[in-house]
Amino acid sequence: MKRIAIGLAVLLAGWAAPAAAMTFMTVEHVCPIGGERFSAQEMGSGTSFGHFLDGRVYGAIQSPWPLVSCPGNGFVIYKNDYSAEEIKRLTAVVASDEYQRMRDTDTSYWRLARLLEAVDAPDQERAGVLQRATWQASPDQYPVYVQAAAAVFARQCPDAADGAVRDEAWLYCQMLRGEWERRLSRFDAARARFQRLQALPQQLLVAEDRARARRQYSAEIEQQLQLIADGNAISVMAVDADAPAGRDAAAGVAPARQYRDAAAYAAAAQAAADTAASAADAAVAAATAAADAATDAAAQAADASEQALREQGR
């Protein structure tokens, strides 16, 4: 089973090599809370073609990675092994009226954040979960989810951090905070933050093997400043710092300066996202159909075997 990777260290995955394709598999589970047995169709791998400025990837992939919940009680399975103390605390949370109401009102990653809070998980773990919850959020949920995520991230990368703790993870964390400020139309705060960050990719990412990331960070900071200048608070796909001239525009991921009209930029971003979502939906449908066909074939084989045995007994 694919387990959720969390923490600031893995939030830099936007520049990691994508998986080969989106694949699915049927996985058998035993719910850690209550022992319910069930099977679930899960994503095994996916391909990302790029990412939004808040870290969510797009392509032949579901983003965030879908979580598995126990059908009976709604517990979100997030790792393989739990201590006795964790089971005790988690059981109490899952049995609560609050948690059961959350199954209808909140997203899976938001519920997972509640579970991590119950077991006193460190901020480093909760940060990635809350970030992913913002990707799932409805317009009404978004400000609440962002506020919670930003509070945890602020403790991970405080503005007053001295030079000894300023590294790539700190830079990425700061950029996420600036993205959330922009998305909530806090343009003055976002502008000041990204202006402070402008020189840092060159200062913090000095290794030769981080040249690609250095260019990407710098390009996204400039993109953010342009979006802020335009008063643009929409969700936007990140530019590709190494894309050939004109390629991003053809893919609907053009720099903000090429879309001075926020509505036009939003339409281009949505078109590319819709294309990716259609590919993901098609893959899900194909995987489901294949699983159903395999089940039917197995049933037919069993029937044929049973018939043969009856014939032999006559």
JSON list of N, CA, C and O in Angstrom, two decimals, residues 6-62:
[
{"chain": "A", "resi": 6, "resn": "ILE", "atom": "N", "xyz": [4.97, 12.62, 4.56]},
{"chain": "A", "resi": 6, "resn": "ILE", "atom": "CA", "xyz": [4.65, 13.91, 5.13]},
{"chain": "A", "resi": 6, "resn": "ILE", "atom": "C", "xyz": [5.91, 14.53, 5.72]},
{"chain": "A", "resi": 6, "resn": "ILE", "atom": "O", "xyz": [6.88, 13.84, 5.99]},
{"chain": "A", "resi": 7, "resn": "GLY", "atom": "N", "xyz": [5.84, 15.86, 5.93]},
{"chain": "A", "resi": 7, "resn": "GLY", "atom": "CA", "xyz": [6.97, 16.57, 6.50]},
{"chain": "A", "resi": 7, "resn": "GLY", "atom": "C", "xyz": [7.59, 17.50, 5.47]},
{"chain": "A", "resi": 7, "resn": "GLY", "atom": "O", "xyz": [7.47, 17.32, 4.27]},
{"chain": "A", "resi": 8, "resn": "LEU", "atom": "N", "xyz": [8.30, 18.51, 5.95]},
{"chain": "A", "resi": 8, "resn": "LEU", "atom": "CA", "xyz": [8.87, 19.52, 5.05]},
{"chain": "A", "resi": 8, "resn": "LEU", "atom": "C", "xyz": [9.88, 18.92, 4.08]},
{"chain": "A", "resi": 8, "resn": "LEU", "atom": "O", "xyz": [10.05, 19.43, 2.98]},
{"chain": "A", "resi": 9, "resn": "ALA", "atom": "N", "xyz": [10.56, 17.86, 4.47]},
{"chain": "A", "resi": 9, "resn": "ALA", "atom": "CA", "xyz": [11.57, 17.30, 3.58]},
{"chain": "A", "resi": 9, "resn": "ALA", "atom": "C", "xyz": [10.99, 16.85, 2.26]},
{"chain": "A", "resi": 9, "resn": "ALA", "atom": "O", "xyz": [11.64, 16.96, 1.22]},
{"chain": "A", "resi": 10, "resn": "VAL", "atom": "N", "xyz": [9.77, 16.33, 2.26]},
{"chain": "A", "resi": 10, "resn": "VAL", "atom": "CA", "xyz": [9.19, 15.81, 1.02]},
{"chain": "A", "resi": 10, "resn": "VAL", "atom": "C", "xyz": [8.34, 16.85, 0.30]},
{"chain": "A", "resi": 10, "resn": "VAL", "atom": "O", "xyz": [7.81, 16.58, -0.76]},
{"chain": "A", "resi": 11, "resn": "LEU", "atom": "N", "xyz": [8.22, 18.05, 0.85]},
{"chain": "A", "resi": 11, "resn": "LEU", "atom": "CA", "xyz": [7.42, 19.07, 0.19]},
{"chain": "A", "resi": 11, "resn": "LEU", "atom": "C", "xyz": [8.15, 19.67, -1.01]},
{"chain": "A", "resi": 11, "resn": "LEU", "atom": "O", "xyz": [7.60, 20.47, -1.74]},
{"chain": "A", "resi": 12, "resn": "LEU", "atom": "N", "xyz": [9.40, 19.27, -1.22]},
{"chain": "A", "resi": 12, "resn": "LEU", "atom": "CA", "xyz": [10.17, 19.75, -2.36]},
{"chain": "A", "resi": 12, "resn": "LEU", "atom": "C", "xyz": [9.99, 18.86, -3.57]},
{"chain": "A", "resi": 12, "resn": "LEU", "atom": "O", "xyz": [10.70, 18.98, -4.55]},
{"chain": "A", "resi": 13, "resn": "ALA", "atom": "N", "xyz": [9.01, 17.97, -3.54]},
{"chain": "A", "resi": 13, "resn": "ALA", "atom": "CA", "xyz": [8.84, 16.97, -4.58]},
{"chain": "A", "resi": 13, "resn": "ALA", "atom": "C", "xyz": [8.38, 17.55, -5.90]},
{"chain": "A", "resi": 13, "resn": "ALA", "atom": "O", "xyz": [8.31, 16.86, -6.90]},
{"chain": "A", "resi": 14, "resn": "GLY", "atom": "N", "xyz": [8.07, 18.81, -5.96]},
{"chain": "A", "resi": 14, "resn": "GLY", "atom": "CA", "xyz": [7.62, 19.42, -7.21]},
{"chain": "A", "resi": 14, "resn": "GLY", "atom": "C", "xyz": [8.65, 19.33, -8.32]},
{"chain": "A", "resi": 14, "resn": "GLY", "atom": "O", "xyz": [8.33, 19.41, -9.50]},
{"chain": "A", "resi": 15, "resn": "TRP", "atom": "N", "xyz": [9.94, 19.18, -7.95]},
{"chain": "A", "resi": 15, "resn": "TRP", "atom": "CA", "xyz": [10.99, 19.08, -8.96]},
{"chain": "A", "resi": 15, "resn": "TRP", "atom": "C", "xyz": [11.58, 17.68, -9.02]},
{"chain": "A", "resi": 15, "resn": "TRP", "atom": "O", "xyz": [12.62, 17.47, -9.61]},
{"chain": "A", "resi": 16, "resn": "ALA", "atom": "N", "xyz": [10.90, 16.71, -8.43]},
{"chain": "A", "resi": 16, "resn": "ALA", "atom": "CA", "xyz": [11.36, 15.32, -8.52]},
{"chain": "A", "resi": 16, "resn": "ALA", "atom": "C", "xyz": [10.93, 14.72, -9.84]},
{"chain": "A", "resi": 16, "resn": "ALA", "atom": "O", "xyz": [10.00, 15.17, -10.49]},
{"chain": "A", "resi": 17, "resn": "ALA", "atom": "N", "xyz": [11.64, 13.67, -10.27]},
{"chain": "A", "resi": 17, "resn": "ALA", "atom": "CA", "xyz": [11.27, 12.99, -11.51]},
{"chain": "A", "resi": 17, "resn": "ALA", "atom": "C", "xyz": [9.91, 12.35, -11.36]},
{"chain": "A", "resi": 17, "resn": "ALA", "atom": "O", "xyz": [9.62, 11.71, -10.36]},
{"chain": "A", "resi": 18, "resn": "PRO", "atom": "N", "xyz": [9.02, 12.50, -12.36]},
{"chain": "A", "resi": 18, "resn": "PRO", "atom": "CA", "xyz": [7.68, 11.94, -12.23]},
{"chain": "A", "resi": 18, "resn": "PRO", "atom": "C", "xyz": [7.70, 10.43, -12.36]},
{"chain": "A", "resi": 18, "resn": "PRO", "atom": "O", "xyz": [8.62, 9.84, -12.92]},
{"chain": "A", "resi": 19, "resn": "ALA", "atom": "N", "xyz": [6.66, 9.79, -11.82]},
{"chain": "A", "resi": 19, "resn": "ALA", "atom": "CA", "xyz": [6.50, 8.35, -11.98]},
{"chain": "A", "resi": 19, "resn": "ALA", "atom": "C", "xyz": [6.17, 8.04, -13.43]},
{"chain": "A", "resi": 19, "resn": "ALA", "atom": "O", "xyz": [5.80, 8.91, -14.21]},
{"chain": "A", "resi": 20, "resn": "ALA", "atom": "N", "xyz": [6.30, 6.77, -13.82]},
{"chain": "A", "resi": 20, "resn": "ALA", "atom": "CA", "xyz": [6.16, 6.40, -15.22]},
{"chain": "A", "resi": 20, "resn": "ALA", "atom": "C", "xyz": [4.73, 6.52, -15.73]},
{"chain": "A", "resi": 20, "resn": "ALA", "atom": "O", "xyz": [4.51, 6.82, -16.88]},
{"chain": "A", "resi": 21, "resn": "ALA", "atom": "N", "xyz": [3.75, 6.26, -14.90]},
{"chain": "A", "resi": 21, "resn": "ALA", "atom": "CA", "xyz": [2.35, 6.28, -15.35]},
{"chain": "A", "resi": 21, "resn": "ALA", "atom": "C", "xyz": [1.45, 6.23, -14.15]},
{"chain": "A", "resi": 21, "resn": "ALA", "atom": "O", "xyz": [1.90, 5.99, -13.03]},
{"chain": "A", "resi": 22, "resn": "MET", "atom": "N", "xyz": [0.14, 6.44, -14.37]},
{"chain": "A", "resi": 22, "resn": "MET", "atom": "CA", "xyz": [-0.82, 6.28, -13.28]},
{"chain": "A", "resi": 22, "resn": "MET", "atom": "C", "xyz": [-1.34, 4.85, -13.33]},
{"chain": "A", "resi": 22, "resn": "MET", "atom": "O", "xyz": [-1.88, 4.41, -14.34]},
{"chain": "A", "resi": 23, "resn": "THR", "atom": "N", "xyz": [-1.15, 4.13, -12.24]},
{"chain": "A", "resi": 23, "resn": "THR", "atom": "CA", "xyz": [-1.58, 2.74, -12.15]},
{"chain": "A", "resi": 23, "resn": "THR", "atom": "C", "xyz": [-2.44, 2.57, -10.91]},
{"chain": "A", "resi": 23, "resn": "THR", "atom": "O", "xyz": [-2.37, 3.37, -9.97]},
{"chain": "A", "resi": 24, "resn": "PHE", "atom": "N", "xyz": [-3.24, 1.50, -10.89]},
{"chain": "A", "resi": 24, "resn": "PHE", "atom": "CA", "xyz": [-4.13, 1.22, -9.77]},
{"chain": "A", "resi": 24, "resn": "PHE", "atom": "C", "xyz": [-4.00, -0.24, -9.37]},
{"chain": "A", "resi": 24, "resn": "PHE", "atom": "O", "xyz": [-3.61, -1.10, -10.18]},
{"chain": "A", "resi": 25, "resn": "MET", "atom": "N", "xyz": [-4.33, -0.50, -8.13]},
{"chain": "A", "resi": 25, "resn": "MET", "atom": "CA", "xyz": [-4.26, -1.86, -7.62]},
{"chain": "A", "resi": 25, "resn": "MET", "atom": "C", "xyz": [-5.30, -2.04, -6.54]},
{"chain": "A", "resi": 25, "resn": "MET", "atom": "O", "xyz": [-5.70, -1.09, -5.88]},
{"chain": "A", "resi": 26, "resn": "THR", "atom": "N", "xyz": [-5.76, -3.28, -6.38]},
{"chain": "A", "resi": 26, "resn": "THR", "atom": "CA", "xyz": [-6.70, -3.61, -5.31]},
{"chain": "A", "resi": 26, "resn": "THR", "atom": "C", "xyz": [-5.90, -4.08, -4.11]},
{"chain": "A", "resi": 26, "resn": "THR", "atom": "O", "xyz": [-5.07, -4.98, -4.21]},
{"chain": "A", "resi": 27, "resn": "VAL", "atom": "N", "xyz": [-6.16, -3.46, -2.96]},
{"chain": "A", "resi": 27, "resn": "VAL", "atom": "CA", "xyz": [-5.40, -3.76, -1.74]},
{"chain": "A", "resi": 27, "resn": "VAL", "atom": "C", "xyz": [-6.36, -4.18, -0.64]},
{"chain": "A", "resi": 27, "resn": "VAL", "atom": "O", "xyz": [-7.41, -3.56, -0.45]},
{"chain": "A", "resi": 28, "resn": "GLU", "atom": "N", "xyz": [-6.01, -5.26, 0.06]},
{"chain": "A", "resi": 28, "resn": "GLU", "atom": "CA", "xyz": [-6.80, -5.73, 1.19]},
{"chain": "A", "resi": 28, "resn": "GLU", "atom": "C", "xyz": [-6.33, -5.04, 2.47]},
{"chain": "A", "resi": 28, "resn": "GLU", "atom": "O", "xyz": [-5.14, -4.87, 2.69]},
{"chain": "A", "resi": 29, "resn": "HIS", "atom": "N", "xyz": [-7.27, -4.67, 3.31]},
{"chain": "A", "resi": 29, "resn": "HIS", "atom": "CA", "xyz": [-6.96, -3.94, 4.53]},
{"chain": "A", "resi": 29, "resn": "HIS", "atom": "C", "xyz": [-7.66, -4.56, 5.74]},
{"chain": "A", "resi": 29, "resn": "HIS", "atom": "O", "xyz": [-8.73, -5.16, 5.60]},
{"chain": "A", "resi": 30, "resn": "VAL", "atom": "N", "xyz": [-7.06, -4.35, 6.90]},
{"chain": "A", "resi": 30, "resn": "VAL", "atom": "CA", "xyz": [-7.72, -4.58, 8.18]},
{"chain": "A", "resi": 30, "resn": "VAL", "atom": "C", "xyz": [-7.65, -3.25, 8.91]},
{"chain": "A", "resi": 30, "resn": "VAL", "atom": "O", "xyz": [-6.57, -2.72, 9.17]},
{"chain": "A", "resi": 31, "resn": "CYS", "atom": "N", "xyz": [-8.80, -2.69, 9.23]},
{"chain": "A", "resi": 31, "resn": "CYS", "atom": "CA", "xyz": [-8.83, -1.37, 9.86]},
{"chain": "A", "resi": 31, "resn": "CYS", "atom": "C", "xyz": [-8.15, -1.44, 11.23]},
{"chain": "A", "resi": 31, "resn": "CYS", "atom": "O", "xyz": [-8.50, -2.28, 12.07]},
{"chain": "A", "resi": 32, "resn": "PRO", "atom": "N", "xyz": [-7.18, -0.56, 11.49]},
{"chain": "A", "resi": 32, "resn": "PRO", "atom": "CA", "xyz": [-6.50, -0.57, 12.79]},
{"chain": "A", "resi": 32, "resn": "PRO", "atom": "C", "xyz": [-7.43, -0.25, 13.95]},
{"chain": "A", "resi": 32, "resn": "PRO", "atom": "O", "xyz": [-7.15, -0.63, 15.08]},
{"chain": "A", "resi": 33, "resn": "ILE", "atom": "N", "xyz": [-8.53, 0.44, 13.67]},
{"chain": "A", "resi": 33, "resn": "ILE", "atom": "CA", "xyz": [-9.52, 0.76, 14.69]},
{"chain": "A", "resi": 33, "resn": "ILE", "atom": "C", "xyz": [-10.76, -0.09, 14.45]},
{"chain": "A", "resi": 33, "resn": "ILE", "atom": "O", "xyz": [-11.50, 0.13, 13.50]},
{"chain": "A", "resi": 34, "resn": "GLY", "atom": "N", "xyz": [-10.96, -1.11, 15.23]},
{"chain": "A", "resi": 34, "resn": "GLY", "atom": "CA", "xyz": [-12.15, -1.95, 15.11]},
{"chain": "A", "resi": 34, "resn": "GLY", "atom": "C", "xyz": [-11.96, -3.23, 14.35]},
{"chain": "A", "resi": 34, "resn": "GLY", "atom": "O", "xyz": [-12.79, -4.14, 14.44]},
{"chain": "A", "resi": 35, "resn": "GLY", "atom": "N", "xyz": [-10.90, -3.35, 13.56]},
{"chain": "A", "resi": 35, "resn": "GLY", "atom": "CA", "xyz": [-10.59, -4.61, 12.89]},
{"chain": "A", "resi": 35, "resn": "GLY", "atom": "C", "xyz": [-11.41, -4.94, 11.65]},
{"chain": "A", "resi": 35, "resn": "GLY", "atom": "O", "xyz": [-11.37, -6.07, 11.16]},
{"chain": "A", "resi": 36, "resn": "GLU", "atom": "N", "xyz": [-12.14, -3.98, 11.09]},
{"chain": "A", "resi": 36, "resn": "GLU", "atom": "CA", "xyz": [-12.95, -4.23, 9.89]},
{"chain": "A", "resi": 36, "resn": "GLU", "atom": "C", "xyz": [-12.04, -4.64, 8.72]},
{"chain": "A", "resi": 36, "resn": "GLU", "atom": "O", "xyz": [-11.00, -4.02, 8.47]},
{"chain": "A", "resi": 37, "resn": "ARG", "atom": "N", "xyz": [-12.46, -5.67, 8.00]},
{"chain": "A", "resi": 37, "resn": "ARG", "atom": "CA", "xyz": [-11.72, -6.11, 6.80]},
{"chain": "A", "resi": 37, "resn": "ARG", "atom": "C", "xyz": [-12.42, -5.57, 5.55]},
{"chain": "A", "resi": 37, "resn": "ARG", "atom": "O", "xyz": [-13.64, -5.66, 5.44]},
{"chain": "A", "resi": 38, "resn": "PHE", "atom": "N", "xyz": [-11.63, -5.02, 4.63]},
{"chain": "A", "resi": 38, "resn": "PHE", "atom": "CA", "xyz": [-12.20, -4.49, 3.40]},
{"chain": "A", "resi": 38, "resn": "PHE", "atom": "C", "xyz": [-11.11, -4.39, 2.34]},
{"chain": "A", "resi": 38, "resn": "PHE", "atom": "O", "xyz": [-9.91, -4.50, 2.64]},
{"chain": "A", "resi": 39, "resn": "SER", "atom": "N", "xyz": [-11.53, -4.23, 1.11]},
{"chain": "A", "resi": 39, "resn": "SER", "atom": "CA", "xyz": [-10.59, -4.02, 0.00]},
{"chain": "A", "resi": 39, "resn": "SER", "atom": "C", "xyz": [-10.84, -2.65, -0.60]},
{"chain": "A", "resi": 39, "resn": "SER", "atom": "O", "xyz": [-11.96, -2.12, -0.54]},
{"chain": "A", "resi": 40, "resn": "ALA", "atom": "N", "xyz": [-9.80, -2.07, -1.17]},
{"chain": "A", "resi": 40, "resn": "ALA", "atom": "CA", "xyz": [-9.92, -0.73, -1.76]},
{"chain": "A", "resi": 40, "resn": "ALA", "atom": "C", "xyz": [-9.08, -0.66, -3.03]},
{"chain": "A", "resi": 40, "resn": "ALA", "atom": "O", "xyz": [-7.99, -1.25, -3.10]},
{"chain": "A", "resi": 41, "resn": "GLN", "atom": "N", "xyz": [-9.62, 0.02, -4.02]},
{"chain": "A", "resi": 41, "resn": "GLN", "atom": "CA", "xyz": [-8.88, 0.27, -5.25]},
{"chain": "A", "resi": 41, "resn": "GLN", "atom": "C", "xyz": [-8.02, 1.51, -5.03]},
{"chain": "A", "resi": 41, "resn": "GLN", "atom": "O", "xyz": [-8.53, 2.60, -4.76]},
{"chain": "A", "resi": 42, "resn": "GLU", "atom": "N", "xyz": [-6.70, 1.36, -5.14]},
{"chain": "A", "resi": 42, "resn": "GLU", "atom": "CA", "xyz": [-5.79, 2.44, -4.80]},
{"chain": "A", "resi": 42, "resn": "GLU", "atom": "C", "xyz": [-4.87, 2.78, -5.96]},
{"chain": "A", "resi": 42, "resn": "GLU", "atom": "O", "xyz": [-4.55, 1.93, -6.81]},
{"chain": "A", "resi": 43, "resn": "MET", "atom": "N", "xyz": [-4.45, 4.02, -5.98]},
{"chain": "A", "resi": 43, "resn": "MET", "atom": "CA", "xyz": [-3.48, 4.45, -6.98]},
{"chain": "A", "resi": 43, "resn": "MET", "atom": "C", "xyz": [-2.10, 3.93, -6.58]},
{"chain": "A", "resi": 43, "resn": "MET", "atom": "O", "xyz": [-1.67, 4.09, -5.44]},
{"chain": "A", "resi": 44, "resn": "GLY", "atom": "N", "xyz": [-1.41, 3.30, -7.53]},
{"chain": "A", "resi": 44, "resn": "GLY", "atom": "CA", "xyz": [-0.09, 2.77, -7.26]},
{"chain": "A", "resi": 44, "resn": "GLY", "atom": "C", "xyz": [1.02, 3.69, -7.69]},
{"chain": "A", "resi": 44, "resn": "GLY", "atom": "O", "xyz": [2.09, 3.73, -7.08]},
{"chain": "A", "resi": 45, "resn": "SER", "atom": "N", "xyz": [0.79, 4.46, -8.77]},
{"chain": "A", "resi": 45, "resn": "SER", "atom": "CA", "xyz": [1.80, 5.41, -9.25]},
{"chain": "A", "resi": 45, "resn": "SER", "atom": "C", "xyz": [1.10, 6.43, -10.13]},
{"chain": "A", "resi": 45, "resn": "SER", "atom": "O", "xyz": [-0.06, 6.26, -10.51]},
{"chain": "A", "resi": 46, "resn": "GLY", "atom": "N", "xyz": [1.79, 7.50, -10.45]},
{"chain": "A", "resi": 46, "resn": "GLY", "atom": "CA", "xyz": [1.21, 8.53, -11.29]},
{"chain": "A", "resi": 46, "resn": "GLY", "atom": "C", "xyz": [2.28, 9.36, -11.97]},
{"chain": "A", "resi": 46, "resn": "GLY", "atom": "O", "xyz": [3.45, 9.33, -11.57]},
{"chain": "A", "resi": 47, "resn": "THR", "atom": "N", "xyz": [1.88, 10.09, -12.99]},
{"chain": "A", "resi": 47, "resn": "THR", "atom": "CA", "xyz": [2.79, 10.96, -13.74]},
{"chain": "A", "resi": 47, "resn": "THR", "atom": "C", "xyz": [2.37, 12.40, -13.56]},
{"chain": "A", "resi": 47, "resn": "THR", "atom": "O", "xyz": [1.21, 12.74, -13.80]},
{"chain": "A", "resi": 48, "resn": "SER", "atom": "N", "xyz": [3.29, 13.25, -13.13]},
{"chain": "A", "resi": 48, "resn": "SER", "atom": "CA", "xyz": [3.00, 14.67, -13.03]},
{"chain": "A", "resi": 48, "resn": "SER", "atom": "C", "xyz": [3.72, 15.41, -14.15]},
{"chain": "A", "resi": 48, "resn": "SER", "atom": "O", "xyz": [4.85, 15.09, -14.49]},
{"chain": "A", "resi": 49, "resn": "PHE", "atom": "N", "xyz": [3.03, 16.41, -14.69]},
{"chain": "A", "resi": 49, "resn": "PHE", "atom": "CA", "xyz": [3.58, 17.21, -15.78]},
{"chain": "A", "resi": 49, "resn": "PHE", "atom": "C", "xyz": [4.01, 18.59, -15.30]},
{"chain": "A", "resi": 49, "resn": "PHE", "atom": "O", "xyz": [4.62, 19.35, -16.05]},
{"chain": "A", "resi": 50, "resn": "GLY", "atom": "N", "xyz": [3.69, 18.92, -14.07]},
{"chain": "A", "resi": 50, "resn": "GLY", "atom": "CA", "xyz": [4.02, 20.22, -13.52]},
{"chain": "A", "resi": 50, "resn": "GLY", "atom": "C", "xyz": [3.31, 20.39, -12.20]},
{"chain": "A", "resi": 50, "resn": "GLY", "atom": "O", "xyz": [2.72, 19.45, -11.68]},
{"chain": "A", "resi": 51, "resn": "HIS", "atom": "N", "xyz": [3.35, 21.60, -11.66]},
{"chain": "A", "resi": 51, "resn": "HIS", "atom": "CA", "xyz": [2.72, 21.83, -10.37]},
{"chain": "A", "resi": 51, "resn": "HIS", "atom": "C", "xyz": [2.15, 23.23, -10.29]},
{"chain": "A", "resi": 51, "resn": "HIS", "atom": "O", "xyz": [2.54, 24.13, -11.03]},
{"chain": "A", "resi": 52, "resn": "PHE", "atom": "N", "xyz": [1.20, 23.40, -9.38]},
{"chain": "A", "resi": 52, "resn": "PHE", "atom": "CA", "xyz": [0.67, 24.71, -9.07]},
{"chain": "A", "resi": 52, "resn": "PHE", "atom": "C", "xyz": [1.59, 25.39, -8.05]},
{"chain": "A", "resi": 52, "resn": "PHE", "atom": "O", "xyz": [2.45, 24.74, -7.45]},
{"chain": "A", "resi": 53, "resn": "LEU", "atom": "N", "xyz": [1.38, 26.67, -7.87]},
{"chain": "A", "resi": 53, "resn": "LEU", "atom": "CA", "xyz": [2.26, 27.41, -6.98]},
{"chain": "A", "resi": 53, "resn": "LEU", "atom": "C", "xyz": [2.12, 26.99, -5.52]},
{"chain": "A", "resi": 53, "resn": "LEU", "atom": "O", "xyz": [2.99, 27.30, -4.71]},
{"chain": "A", "resi": 54, "resn": "ASP", "atom": "N", "xyz": [1.05, 26.29, -5.18]},
{"chain": "A", "resi": 54, "resn": "ASP", "atom": "CA", "xyz": [0.90, 25.79, -3.80]},
{"chain": "A", "resi": 54, "resn": "ASP", "atom": "C", "xyz": [1.43, 24.37, -3.64]},
{"chain": "A", "resi": 54, "resn": "ASP", "atom": "O", "xyz": [1.25, 23.75, -2.60]},
{"chain": "A", "resi": 55, "resn": "GLY", "atom": "N", "xyz": [2.08, 23.83, -4.68]},
{"chain": "A", "resi": 55, "resn": "GLY", "atom": "CA", "xyz": [2.70, 22.51, -4.60]},
{"chain": "A", "resi": 55, "resn": "GLY", "atom": "C", "xyz": [1.89, 21.38, -5.17]},
{"chain": "A", "resi": 55, "resn": "GLY", "atom": "O", "xyz": [2.42, 20.29, -5.39]},
{"chain": "A", "resi": 56, "resn": "ARG", "atom": "N", "xyz": [0.60, 21.59, -5.43]},
{"chain": "A", "resi": 56, "resn": "ARG", "atom": "CA", "xyz": [-0.23, 20.51, -5.98]},
{"chain": "A", "resi": 56, "resn": "ARG", "atom": "C", "xyz": [0.21, 20.21, -7.41]},
{"chain": "A", "resi": 56, "resn": "ARG", "atom": "O", "xyz": [0.35, 21.12, -8.23]},
{"chain": "A", "resi": 57, "resn": "VAL", "atom": "N", "xyz": [0.42, 18.94, -7.72]},
{"chain": "A", "resi": 57, "resn": "VAL", "atom": "CA", "xyz": [0.86, 18.56, -9.05]},
{"chain": "A", "resi": 57, "resn": "VAL", "atom": "C", "xyz": [-0.33, 18.29, -9.95]},
{"chain": "A", "resi": 57, "resn": "VAL", "atom": "O", "xyz": [-1.44, 18.04, -9.48]},
{"chain": "A", "resi": 58, "resn": "TYR", "atom": "N", "xyz": [-0.11, 18.33, -11.25]},
{"chain": "A", "resi": 58, "resn": "TYR", "atom": "CA", "xyz": [-1.16, 17.98, -12.20]},
{"chain": "A", "resi": 58, "resn": "TYR", "atom": "C", "xyz": [-0.58, 17.04, -13.25]},
{"chain": "A", "resi": 58, "resn": "TYR", "atom": "O", "xyz": [0.63, 17.01, -13.50]},
{"chain": "A", "resi": 59, "resn": "GLY", "atom": "N", "xyz": [-1.45, 16.27, -13.88]},
{"chain": "A", "resi": 59, "resn": "GLY", "atom": "CA", "xyz": [-1.05, 15.30, -14.88]},
{"chain": "A", "resi": 59, "resn": "GLY", "atom": "C", "xyz": [-1.89, 14.05, -14.76]},
{"chain": "A", "resi": 59, "resn": "GLY", "atom": "O", "xyz": [-3.03, 14.10, -14.27]},
{"chain": "A", "resi": 60, "resn": "ALA", "atom": "N", "xyz": [-1.34, 12.92, -15.18]},
{"chain": "A", "resi": 60, "resn": "ALA", "atom": "CA", "xyz": [-2.04, 11.64, -15.04]},
{"chain": "A", "resi": 60, "resn": "ALA", "atom": "C", "xyz": [-1.82, 11.13, -13.62]},
{"chain": "A", "resi": 60, "resn": "ALA", "atom": "O", "xyz": [-1.11, 10.15, -13.37]},
{"chain": "A", "resi": 61, "resn": "ILE", "atom": "N", "xyz": [-2.44, 11.82, -12.69]},
{"chain": "A", "resi": 61, "resn": "ILE", "atom": "CA", "xyz": [-2.21, 11.55, -11.28]},
{"chain": "A", "resi": 61, "resn": "ILE", "atom": "C", "xyz": [-3.33, 12.20, -10.48]},
{"chain": "A", "resi": 61, "resn": "ILE", "atom": "O", "xyz": [-3.93, 13.18, -10.93]},
{"chain": "A", "resi": 62, "resn": "GLN", "atom": "N", "xyz": [-3.64, 11.64, -9.33]},
{"chain": "A", "resi": 62, "resn": "GLN", "atom": "CA", "xyz": [-4.55, 12.30, -8.40]},
{"chain": "A", "resi": 62, "resn": "GLN", "atom": "C", "xyz": [-3.72, 13.03, -7.36]},
{"chain": "A", "resi": 62, "resn": "GLN", "atom": "O", "xyz": [-2.83, 12.44, -6.75]}
]
